[in-house]
Every structure is written in structure tokens, then in C-alpha cells.
Amino acid sequence: MATAADLDRPADSLDDFRKEARAWLEANFDPALKGHDNAMSAVDGPTAETPAQKKWREAMGDKGWGVPTWPTEYGGGGLSRAEARVLQEEMARIGAWNPIGGMGVMMFGPTLLEYGSEEQKQAHIPGIVRGEVRWCQGYSEPGAGSDLASLQTFAEDKGDHYLVNGQKTWTSGGQWADKCFALVRTDKSQKHAGISFLLIDMESEGVETRPIRLISGASPFCETFFTNVKVPKGNLVGREGQGWEIGTRLLQHERNSLSGGSGSAARMNAGNTVPEIAKKYRGTDAEGRLADADLRTRIIRHEMDQRAFALTLRRAALEAKGNAGPSAATSVMKNVGARITQDRAELNVEIMGMQGLGWEGEGFSREELEQTRTWLWGKAVSIYGGSSEIQNNVIAKRILGMLDHQ
Amino acid sequence: MAALNEEQVMLRDMAREWADNESPIAAFRKLRDAGGGKGYDPEAWSAIGGMGWAGIVIPEEFGGSAFGYLSLGLVLEQLGRNLAATPLASTAVAASAIAMGSSDKARSEWLPRLASGEATATLAIDEGPGHDMKIAATVSGGKLSGTKKFVAEGDGADVFVVAAADGLYLVPKGEGVTVASRRMADSRSHAEVTFSDAPAEKLGDKALTQAVADRAAAVTAAEMLGMAESAFGQTLDYLKQRVQFGQVLSTFQALQHRMAKMLTELELMRSAVEGALEAIDAGRSDVDQAVSLAKAVANDTLRLVSREMVQLHGGVGMTDEFDAGLFLKRAAVLEAMWGNASYHRDRFGRLNGY
């Protein structure tokens, strides 16, 4: 992958790439797809892909530009960070969106590139690059959420395979996933050192998923049951007992992506900012300012918070040296990202009043109904990927060196 | 930390070392206890002049280094960590106003002296207890009249950059200028300066006045960043060594989470402050927005950290012997200087059409 150093590359040397990207995007992105979103990352499942969306996904998959900085030997784009940024700018310019996404892109791919064997990379990365294989995360268990290391799902060594038994929960998109990257226990005598990182085919006999219905009405998560599931030994990533290290690294990628560094900022600028919604629903005073003074103040606070966060993400990118990758500082980012996401949704609901609390049926616009669901769904962002409290523990212990209670 | 070049890294490290060794908090305390005077230690100021820091935002042709505002901010951040009492911020920004102004005479007469630290300068803009850019002072026939309140470093300044209703002027100390000290909680120099038909030379129009006020707010935020980091670091150190209920305080989750929250806010503060300084150096058109963001965030964050510094130190934090009070008092003054958080939030909203 490209290093951070080339973030500083002068823009004019990228002109040729910009021309190439612009021409290719114009030839391959159907303008009718503007305003759609990436089906791979949608919580409503993978079935919503139209023929035009499929064509766009396949084109980007062939080009490797859905994961622009991944190495070309596994189908990635092989672009530098600077080129990837140009690509993003050119996509934003014509309203094109990235059809390749999901957990494979955000978390599993980067982790496998780092820890996987050559054989595992060849086997799994191309399917992620092309958006053809959906991955889900088998981490949390009913008795091991925030205290993840107390997980109990057991993988028993049977010589040529593991026999897996146990239950996972909050398996995002588990009902639609093809494969699962899971943390399992291979040694009951040690807490952290007894955990291994295992790849499980969701089609295997003995895997069962049961969707969990949420307060937003959606069922993006599952309970996942493993009953005598046979998993080949070749599906172990890294060494037996190295799972905690690998799993933690993956969580850093997760926090990094959940902090909103890539997609959400772009979506926020797509035209429906909080001040714009407020002007539409609440009106303006004689000077053209937002009519409700208290709300105006709170909206400004939110907008400034968001601006400071954007500057911080940019600073973090510039400061990242060489192979540093995601660090404990991603805990800071995750918490701020969660706070801003939730503030935005709360403000929008408040601005829209009763109109922003519709559940279904007539009398509400599509945006209004989406707003209700977005608000409720958003309550999860300070819980999943390690709750804000857990992130604060990480910050206190790993960054600030504050010790555990003795 | 912004992506710094080699010169900036050297400058920062040198400033850090000098402030820690030559101008620690103890030096400020000594100055405070002595009272009176110009509000700063002449020897320390002379050293600052010798190191060229007063000329960081002055063009090279007038004896400066033209390193820019991010560099000036790095130095002020290090001084802020140690509560160093110097007229560097006021002199540098006033010099920058002279450099940006239209008077060749003012430039050649004052900039070399300010760059070397031989003279000090300050801004005289506000006329009330808060920063609102409502300016009544007038100029008639080259003579300026009006009263400026709470002029920072006013006691020792050799020259004033003064806002009048129609723009910005240069007024040397002397004829028509009366300086009356105002002793304030932060024990730094603040003065009420009255101009009565004082000879004044025009530097620029109201746009220059606003540009200068923005630069003053940005460097103030840089000093506040240093203070916040230092107050936070001292508090963290204290929690790691203080034992209560048979436990080191830093092991309590309730306290860990308060520190984690502060660290998070400090990250946002640094980004906002450096963002404003970089916007000034780049000559960007949205300097005004970047500055209001920086000052509002700096105010909120330093307020949080300085208040928590007292609370988390318990009774010790209330004693004059300990430094928390010095941070608390200086923080409150800097929060009010060049616009409080409400002023900058309101301005940010207006600039964005909210």
C-alpha cells in the first residue's frame, strides 16, 4: 500500500491520472445511478442490486478502483494515496459512488493483507475487490460483548480440521454473508492467548443465523449459531493463539472506518446539511438567519464540531508516518465520529418535529421516514465497534498510561 | 502536530527547551510576586529578540525571518505551556499589521526595531470589556482620539496599532497618549490607553483592522493550546501519583473517562488552531471562518481543562502555592480576549449564512 509520504505529492504531477480517471468514469458510470448508494454496505441486504448497479460494480471491480490502494497482484487498484484522492474527487464531481464496500473492504481485507498467508490472500482478496463475496464478523457473543476476550465459542483440533461449537451475536449482515471471520477459542486455559482467528464458510453444515430486529425496525444483525461446524485447518489466519493480536488490529481498521473518514463526510456535503434542513423546516428571520436562536446556536456548535473533526482526520492522515497505520488514536476518532453522527440525527429530528418521527405510510416524505430510521439506527454507533466507554478505556490505558484498578 | 518542515521542528524544539529552562512557571510566579513594571522580564524579552522570534512574521527585508504564523504559533504554544510572560504575541501581531499596512515610513521605521526585540508594540482595538469590533475612536487631521480598554502589554509598549472607525493607525507612545495600568487576575500587563489628538499614521482600512484582529485571535488560541496541553499533562501526572482509598487515583474509571474526554477535545483543539494558522499563511479566503473555529474551540477546551485541573487536584488545586490557579486565571482572561466562544460561534454562523 502507498505510504503517507505521497500525500504531499504536488497536485500537478497527478494531472495525467486525473484525465485518465475522468475519462474512464465518464465512460463507465451511468448518470442514472446518481443518488443511489452502495448495495454492499446497505443494511437492508444484498438483494437490491439493479442490472445497472451490477454493471457498475463489475466495471469498478475489474479496474480494482473500489479498493484503489490495494496491491494489484490481488486485483486492487495499486494507486498511491494521492491518486486515490484524485479518484475520489473525480467520482464526487460526477456524483459517482463506490460500489465496492462492506466489511471485507473496511476491516477484513486490510487485516488479511497484513497477516494472511499468500494462499489465503490469493483465495480471498480478489472476491472482496470485485464485491462478489460478502464477509461478516464473528466477534461478539451473548456473554462477551465489551469484554470480548471472554468469548467461549470453541474450535476443537480434530487433526485436519477444527470442530466449531458456540454462539455469536450482533453478526452484521450474517444472514446475507458468504463467509465469516471469527475469533474462536482454541485453548480454554488462557484468556487472551487462547484465542485464534478463523475463517468460516457460512454455507457450512451446522451454521444457523437468526436476524435480530432493532428499534429502527431493521434487522441488520443476527444471532449466529455454530453446531459441530467443520472448518479446514488452512482457514486459520496467523498462528493458533495469535487471534487476539490479529483481531485487535482488525478492530483498529474498523474504528478507523467507523470514524467517518471516508464516506460520511462526503454524504453530509451532498446538500442536506443540518443548517439547510433547519432553514427549510423552521424558516429564517428578517436578516436571513435561522429563526430559532437556541437551535441556531446548537446547530453552529454541531457544524463547528464537525469542521474541527474534519481537520483532525486530515491532520491524522498527514501525520501518519510510513507503516504506522491505525493506532490507539483511532479510539479518539471513533468517539468523536459517533458523537457527531448522533448529534446530527438528534438535531434533524428536532428540527423536523413531528414530521421527523414518522414510521411508515402516507403523510411523510421519503427523506422524513429515512430520518426516523437514521436517528434510531444511529444509537448503535456509540455501542458497536467497541462502545464509547470501551474506547475511553483504551484511550486512558494505552494513550495516557492510566493503570487498571488494582 | 501539523506537517512541519525542518525549520519549524527546530524552532519548536528550541522554543520548548528555552521556555522549560529559562522561563518556567516559577519565573512567571516570581514576576507576579514582584509586581509592577512593564509586566515582563526585560532579560527574557532580550533573549527572545536575540533568537529572532519577534521577527517571525516580519519580512526579511525589514530584519525578520518571514517564517509565518504557524511558526509563530509553535513558539507561543511552548511559551503558553510555561505561562511565560512576554510581549511576543502582541508585538508580533502589531508588527504584522505594520507590515501589511500601506505606510512605507512605518515599515522602515518600526519593523527592524520590532524584529530585533529592541522595541515592543501592541494592538489597541477594543473599547469595552468584550471583543465586539464596535469602534468609536476617530481621526481628524492626522490626530487620533479615543479610549482603548484592556490593551494587552500596554504598560511597556513603544508603539500602538490602533483601530479607529475608518481603519487602522500607528501611534507611537508619547504625545497625546496616556497609559493607565489595570491589574487583573492573570497578573499580566493590561492597560487602559487614552489617545487625545495623538499623531497617527494610517496603515489601512477596516478590512485590515479585521484581518489583524483575526491574527491576534489565532495566536492567542496557539498560546491557549500550549496552556491546555500543559494543564492536562500536569493533571495526568498528579492522578498517576496521588493515592486515595488505598488506590492510585489514575486507576479509577470515572477519572480515566474524564481524562479521555479531555484528550479527545485537545485533539480537536490542536487541529482547529493549526488549521487557522495554516489558513493565514496560505492566504486563504476563509481565514475568518478558520479563526472563529479555532478561537471558539480553544476557549471551550481550555475552559474545560483548566477547570478540571483545579477539581482533579482537589484541595491542592485551590492553593496559591500550586500552579493550577495561575492556569485558571490566565485561561479566563484569554477566553475573553479577542472574542469569547459565543462571539466566535455567532460569527461563524453569520459567515456561513446560518
mmCIF file of N, CA and C in Angstrom, chain B residues 33-119:
data_model
loop_
_atom_site.group_PDB
_atom_site.id
_atom_site.type_symbol
_atom_site.label_atom_id
_atom_site.label_comp_id
_atom_site.label_asym_id
_atom_site.label_seq_id
_atom_site.Cartn_x
_atom_site.Cartn_y
_atom_site.Cartn_z
ATOM 1 N N ASP B 33 4.949 38.089 41.815
ATOM 2 C CA ASP B 33 5.131 38.489 43.206
ATOM 3 C C ASP B 33 5.875 39.819 43.314
ATOM 4 N N ALA B 34 6.750 40.092 42.337
ATOM 5 C CA ALA B 34 7.471 41.367 42.343
ATOM 6 C C ALA B 34 6.521 42.515 41.997
ATOM 7 N N GLY B 35 5.581 42.258 41.066
ATOM 8 C CA GLY B 35 4.579 43.255 40.701
ATOM 9 C C GLY B 35 5.145 44.439 39.936
ATOM 10 N N GLY B 36 4.219 45.248 39.382
ATOM 11 C CA GLY B 36 4.591 46.491 38.710
ATOM 12 C C GLY B 36 5.396 46.312 37.450
ATOM 13 N N GLY B 37 6.074 47.368 37.020
ATOM 14 C CA GLY B 37 6.925 47.320 35.834
ATOM 15 C C GLY B 37 6.140 47.176 34.543
ATOM 16 N N LYS B 38 6.820 46.660 33.553
ATOM 17 C CA LYS B 38 6.214 46.528 32.223
ATOM 18 C C LYS B 38 5.397 45.240 32.082
ATOM 19 N N GLY B 39 5.463 44.394 33.101
ATOM 20 C CA GLY B 39 4.693 43.154 33.033
ATOM 21 C C GLY B 39 5.476 42.005 32.434
ATOM 22 N N TYR B 40 6.746 42.214 32.131
ATOM 23 C CA TYR B 40 7.563 41.104 31.633
ATOM 24 C C TYR B 40 8.998 41.320 32.101
ATOM 25 N N ASP B 41 9.790 40.259 31.989
ATOM 26 C CA ASP B 41 11.185 40.300 32.402
ATOM 27 C C ASP B 41 12.027 40.796 31.216
ATOM 28 N N PRO B 42 12.656 41.974 31.335
ATOM 29 C CA PRO B 42 13.400 42.533 30.203
ATOM 30 C C PRO B 42 14.499 41.598 29.706
ATOM 31 N N GLU B 43 15.104 40.855 30.609
ATOM 32 C CA GLU B 43 16.177 39.944 30.170
ATOM 33 C C GLU B 43 15.628 38.826 29.292
ATOM 34 N N ALA B 44 14.464 38.301 29.712
ATOM 35 C CA ALA B 44 13.847 37.234 28.913
ATOM 36 C C ALA B 44 13.450 37.783 27.542
ATOM 37 N N TRP B 45 12.915 38.974 27.527
ATOM 38 C CA TRP B 45 12.499 39.573 26.253
ATOM 39 C C TRP B 45 13.704 39.826 25.347
ATOM 40 N N SER B 46 14.789 40.234 25.959
ATOM 41 C CA SER B 46 16.005 40.468 25.201
ATOM 42 C C SER B 46 16.495 39.158 24.564
ATOM 43 N N ALA B 47 16.373 38.069 25.340
ATOM 44 C CA ALA B 47 16.764 36.759 24.792
ATOM 45 C C ALA B 47 15.860 36.376 23.619
ATOM 46 N N ILE B 48 14.561 36.653 23.762
ATOM 47 C CA ILE B 48 13.617 36.337 22.692
ATOM 48 C C ILE B 48 13.964 37.131 21.431
ATOM 49 N N GLY B 49 14.300 38.412 21.628
ATOM 50 C CA GLY B 49 14.711 39.236 20.487
ATOM 51 C C GLY B 49 15.946 38.647 19.817
ATOM 52 N N GLY B 50 16.893 38.219 20.625
ATOM 53 C CA GLY B 50 18.124 37.655 20.097
ATOM 54 C C GLY B 50 17.905 36.376 19.305
ATOM 55 N N MET B 51 16.878 35.624 19.692
ATOM 56 C CA MET B 51 16.596 34.367 18.977
ATOM 57 C C MET B 51 15.763 34.604 17.712
ATOM 58 N N GLY B 52 15.328 35.848 17.518
ATOM 59 C CA GLY B 52 14.633 36.183 16.276
ATOM 60 C C GLY B 52 13.140 35.900 16.277
ATOM 61 N N TRP B 53 12.583 35.524 17.431
ATOM 62 C CA TRP B 53 11.170 35.135 17.439
ATOM 63 C C TRP B 53 10.240 36.323 17.172
ATOM 64 N N ALA B 54 10.696 37.530 17.591
ATOM 65 C CA ALA B 54 9.832 38.700 17.379
ATOM 66 C C ALA B 54 9.709 39.024 15.887
ATOM 67 N N GLY B 55 10.639 38.490 15.084
ATOM 68 C CA GLY B 55 10.610 38.790 13.651
ATOM 69 C C GLY B 55 10.020 37.686 12.797
ATOM 70 N N ILE B 56 9.402 36.692 13.415
ATOM 71 C CA ILE B 56 8.924 35.520 12.669
ATOM 72 C C ILE B 56 7.895 35.882 11.596
ATOM 73 N N VAL B 57 7.067 36.902 11.870
ATOM 74 C CA VAL B 57 6.080 37.268 10.840
ATOM 75 C C VAL B 57 6.442 38.610 10.173
ATOM 76 N N ILE B 58 7.717 39.002 10.299
ATOM 77 C CA ILE B 58 8.179 40.240 9.651
ATOM 78 C C ILE B 58 8.998 39.866 8.405
ATOM 79 N N PRO B 59 8.767 40.585 7.293
ATOM 80 C CA PRO B 59 9.512 40.259 6.059
ATOM 81 C C PRO B 59 11.025 40.386 6.254
ATOM 82 N N GLU B 60 11.764 39.592 5.473
ATOM 83 C CA GLU B 60 13.225 39.550 5.621
ATOM 84 C C GLU B 60 13.871 40.906 5.364
ATOM 85 N N GLU B 61 13.322 41.677 4.422
ATOM 86 C CA GLU B 61 13.934 42.978 4.099
ATOM 87 C C GLU B 61 13.899 43.946 5.286
ATOM 88 N N PHE B 62 13.023 43.651 6.264
ATOM 89 C CA PHE B 62 12.980 44.508 7.453
ATOM 90 C C PHE B 62 13.555 43.806 8.685
ATOM 91 N N GLY B 63 14.370 42.829 8.450
ATOM 92 C CA GLY B 63 15.063 42.199 9.569
ATOM 93 C C GLY B 63 14.370 40.979 10.166
ATOM 94 N N GLY B 64 13.245 40.568 9.573
ATOM 95 C CA GLY B 64 12.539 39.398 10.092
ATOM 96 C C GLY B 64 12.935 38.141 9.347
ATOM 97 N N SER B 65 12.248 37.035 9.686
ATOM 98 C CA SER B 65 12.541 35.769 9.010
ATOM 99 C C SER B 65 11.389 35.317 8.131
ATOM 100 N N ALA B 66 10.218 35.965 8.256
ATOM 101 C CA ALA B 66 9.054 35.638 7.427
ATOM 102 C C ALA B 66 8.718 34.149 7.469
ATOM 103 N N PHE B 67 8.893 33.526 8.631
ATOM 104 C CA PHE B 67 8.544 32.100 8.756
ATOM 105 C C PHE B 67 7.042 31.873 8.742
ATOM 106 N N GLY B 68 6.295 32.873 9.172
ATOM 107 C CA GLY B 68 4.839 32.741 9.102
ATOM 108 C C GLY B 68 4.169 32.436 10.425
ATOM 109 N N TYR B 69 2.838 32.394 10.347
ATOM 110 C CA TYR B 69 2.038 32.294 11.567
ATOM 111 C C TYR B 69 2.064 30.916 12.217
ATOM 112 N N LEU B 70 2.141 29.850 11.420
ATOM 113 C CA LEU B 70 2.221 28.524 12.043
ATOM 114 C C LEU B 70 3.478 28.462 12.916
ATOM 115 N N SER B 71 4.572 29.043 12.418
ATOM 116 C CA SER B 71 5.818 29.057 13.189
ATOM 117 C C SER B 71 5.676 29.906 14.446
ATOM 118 N N LEU B 72 5.071 31.081 14.305
ATOM 119 C CA LEU B 72 4.847 31.923 15.487
ATOM 120 C C LEU B 72 3.988 31.172 16.506
ATOM 121 N N GLY B 73 2.969 30.484 16.002
ATOM 122 C CA GLY B 73 2.091 29.717 16.884
ATOM 123 C C GLY B 73 2.840 28.632 17.638
ATOM 124 N N LEU B 74 3.783 27.985 16.962
ATOM 125 C CA LEU B 74 4.569 26.931 17.627
ATOM 126 C C LEU B 74 5.340 27.502 18.814
ATOM 127 N N VAL B 75 5.910 28.689 18.625
ATOM 128 C CA VAL B 75 6.664 29.321 19.709
ATOM 129 C C VAL B 75 5.723 29.712 20.845
ATOM 130 N N LEU B 76 4.613 30.351 20.491
ATOM 131 C CA LEU B 76 3.682 30.803 21.540
ATOM 132 C C LEU B 76 3.080 29.621 22.300
ATOM 133 N N GLU B 77 2.905 28.508 21.590
ATOM 134 C CA GLU B 77 2.406 27.308 22.264
ATOM 135 C C GLU B 77 3.394 26.878 23.356
ATOM 136 N N GLN B 78 4.686 26.906 23.021
ATOM 137 C CA GLN B 78 5.690 26.493 24.008
ATOM 138 C C GLN B 78 5.746 27.476 25.178
ATOM 139 N N LEU B 79 5.614 28.770 24.866
ATOM 140 C CA LEU B 79 5.602 29.771 25.937
ATOM 141 C C LEU B 79 4.352 29.589 26.799
ATOM 142 N N GLY B 80 3.230 29.283 26.147
ATOM 143 C CA GLY B 80 1.979 29.071 26.877
ATOM 144 C C GLY B 80 2.080 27.906 27.845
ATOM 145 N N ARG B 81 2.796 26.881 27.462
ATOM 146 C CA ARG B 81 2.986 25.718 28.351
ATOM 147 C C ARG B 81 3.600 26.138 29.677
ATOM 148 N N ASN B 82 4.411 27.182 29.628
ATOM 149 C CA ASN B 82 5.125 27.628 30.822
ATOM 150 C C ASN B 82 4.607 28.947 31.364
ATOM 151 N N LEU B 83 3.470 29.402 30.847
ATOM 152 C CA LEU B 83 2.884 30.681 31.280
ATOM 153 C C LEU B 83 3.903 31.814 31.192
ATOM 154 N N ALA B 84 4.782 31.736 30.214
ATOM 155 C CA ALA B 84 5.827 32.759 30.094
ATOM 156 C C ALA B 84 5.198 34.125 29.824
ATOM 157 N N ALA B 85 5.586 35.117 30.621
ATOM 158 C CA ALA B 85 5.043 36.466 30.446
ATOM 159 C C ALA B 85 5.959 37.249 29.518
ATOM 160 N N THR B 86 5.570 37.346 28.255
ATOM 161 C CA THR B 86 6.374 38.120 27.307
ATOM 162 C C THR B 86 5.429 38.905 26.395
ATOM 163 N N PRO B 87 5.900 40.003 25.808
ATOM 164 C CA PRO B 87 5.060 40.750 24.855
ATOM 165 C C PRO B 87 5.208 40.215 23.431
ATOM 166 N N LEU B 88 5.570 38.929 23.293
ATOM 167 C CA LEU B 88 5.825 38.404 21.949
ATOM 168 C C LEU B 88 4.572 38.406 21.074
ATOM 169 N N ALA B 89 3.457 37.906 21.606
ATOM 170 C CA ALA B 89 2.245 37.816 20.784
ATOM 171 C C ALA B 89 1.799 39.200 20.323
ATOM 172 N N SER B 90 1.750 40.144 21.262
ATOM 173 C CA SER B 90 1.251 41.475 20.902
ATOM 174 C C SER B 90 2.216 42.175 19.944
ATOM 175 N N THR B 91 3.514 42.031 20.197
ATOM 176 C CA THR B 91 4.497 42.694 19.336
ATOM 177 C C THR B 91 4.487 42.095 17.926
ATOM 178 N N ALA B 92 4.418 40.769 17.856
ATOM 179 C CA ALA B 92 4.465 40.114 16.546
ATOM 180 C C ALA B 92 3.237 40.476 15.715
ATOM 181 N N VAL B 93 2.061 40.454 16.328
ATOM 182 C CA VAL B 93 0.852 40.738 15.542
ATOM 183 C C VAL B 93 0.798 42.215 15.158
ATOM 184 N N ALA B 94 1.215 43.104 16.080
ATOM 185 C CA ALA B 94 1.255 44.524 15.734
ATOM 186 C C ALA B 94 2.248 44.757 14.595
ATOM 187 N N ALA B 95 3.391 44.073 14.659
ATOM 188 C CA ALA B 95 4.378 44.206 13.589
ATOM 189 C C ALA B 95 3.811 43.703 12.268
ATOM 190 N N SER B 96 3.076 42.607 12.351
ATOM 191 C CA SER B 96 2.455 42.054 11.152
ATOM 192 C C SER B 96 1.478 43.066 10.560
ATOM 193 N N ALA B 97 0.770 43.807 11.425
ATOM 194 C CA ALA B 97 -0.165 44.833 10.953
ATOM 195 C C ALA B 97 0.584 45.943 10.231
ATOM 196 N N ILE B 98 1.727 46.314 10.786
ATOM 197 C CA ILE B 98 2.539 47.360 10.147
ATOM 198 C C ILE B 98 3.045 46.857 8.787
ATOM 199 N N ALA B 99 3.461 45.595 8.764
ATOM 200 C CA ALA B 99 3.964 45.019 7.515
ATOM 201 C C ALA B 99 2.875 44.944 6.452
ATOM 202 N N MET B 100 1.650 44.638 6.881
ATOM 203 C CA MET B 100 0.542 44.541 5.916
ATOM 204 C C MET B 100 0.016 45.916 5.512
ATOM 205 N N GLY B 101 0.320 46.913 6.324
ATOM 206 C CA GLY B 101 -0.214 48.253 6.090
ATOM 207 C C GLY B 101 0.433 48.944 4.902
ATOM 208 N N SER B 102 -0.063 50.140 4.597
ATOM 209 C CA SER B 102 0.360 50.820 3.375
ATOM 210 C C SER B 102 1.457 51.866 3.616
ATOM 211 N N SER B 103 1.895 52.009 4.856
ATOM 212 C CA SER B 103 2.862 53.072 5.136
ATOM 213 C C SER B 103 4.311 52.571 5.062
ATOM 214 N N ASP B 104 5.042 53.035 4.028
ATOM 215 C CA ASP B 104 6.456 52.661 3.889
ATOM 216 C C ASP B 104 7.270 53.219 5.047
ATOM 217 N N LYS B 105 6.870 54.402 5.469
ATOM 218 C CA LYS B 105 7.593 55.067 6.552
ATOM 219 C C LYS B 105 7.505 54.242 7.835
ATOM 220 N N ALA B 106 6.281 53.796 8.159
ATOM 221 C CA ALA B 106 6.083 52.982 9.373
ATOM 222 C C ALA B 106 6.872 51.688 9.278
ATOM 223 N N ARG B 107 6.850 51.092 8.104
ATOM 224 C CA ARG B 107 7.577 49.824 7.930
ATOM 225 C C ARG B 107 9.066 49.991 8.195
ATOM 226 N N SER B 108 9.673 50.969 7.524
ATOM 227 C CA SER B 108 11.130 51.089 7.656
ATOM 228 C C SER B 108 11.525 51.626 9.031
ATOM 229 N N GLU B 109 10.648 52.414 9.625
ATOM 230 C CA GLU B 109 10.993 52.983 10.924
ATOM 231 C C GLU B 109 10.853 51.954 12.055
ATOM 232 N N TRP B 110 9.771 51.168 12.014
ATOM 233 C CA TRP B 110 9.481 50.316 13.163
ATOM 234 C C TRP B 110 9.854 48.836 13.004
ATOM 235 N N LEU B 111 9.698 48.285 11.819
ATOM 236 C CA LEU B 111 9.854 46.822 11.713
ATOM 237 C C LEU B 111 11.233 46.295 12.129
ATOM 238 N N PRO B 112 12.345 46.940 11.708
ATOM 239 C CA PRO B 112 13.639 46.398 12.150
ATOM 240 C C PRO B 112 13.783 46.410 13.671
ATOM 241 N N ARG B 113 13.259 47.457 14.308
ATOM 242 C CA ARG B 113 13.375 47.551 15.769
ATOM 243 C C ARG B 113 12.498 46.492 16.459
ATOM 244 N N LEU B 114 11.320 46.251 15.886
ATOM 245 C CA LEU B 114 10.440 45.237 16.478
ATOM 246 C C LEU B 114 10.992 43.835 16.233
ATOM 247 N N ALA B 115 11.565 43.627 15.053
ATOM 248 C CA ALA B 115 12.113 42.306 14.721
ATOM 249 C C ALA B 115 13.245 41.920 15.665
ATOM 250 N N SER B 116 14.032 42.894 16.061
ATOM 251 C CA SER B 116 15.188 42.584 16.911
ATOM 252 C C SER B 116 14.807 42.526 18.387
ATOM 253 N N GLY B 117 13.576 42.971 18.716
ATOM 254 C CA GLY B 117 13.179 42.985 20.116
ATOM 255 C C GLY B 117 13.598 44.262 20.824
ATOM 256 N N GLU B 118 14.186 45.180 20.071
ATOM 257 C CA GLU B 118 14.625 46.447 20.672
ATOM 258 C C GLU B 118 13.402 47.242 21.157
ATOM 259 N N ALA B 119 12.302 47.139 20.408
ATOM 260 C CA ALA B 119 11.060 47.828 20.795
ATOM 261 C C ALA B 119 9.930 46.800 20.882
#
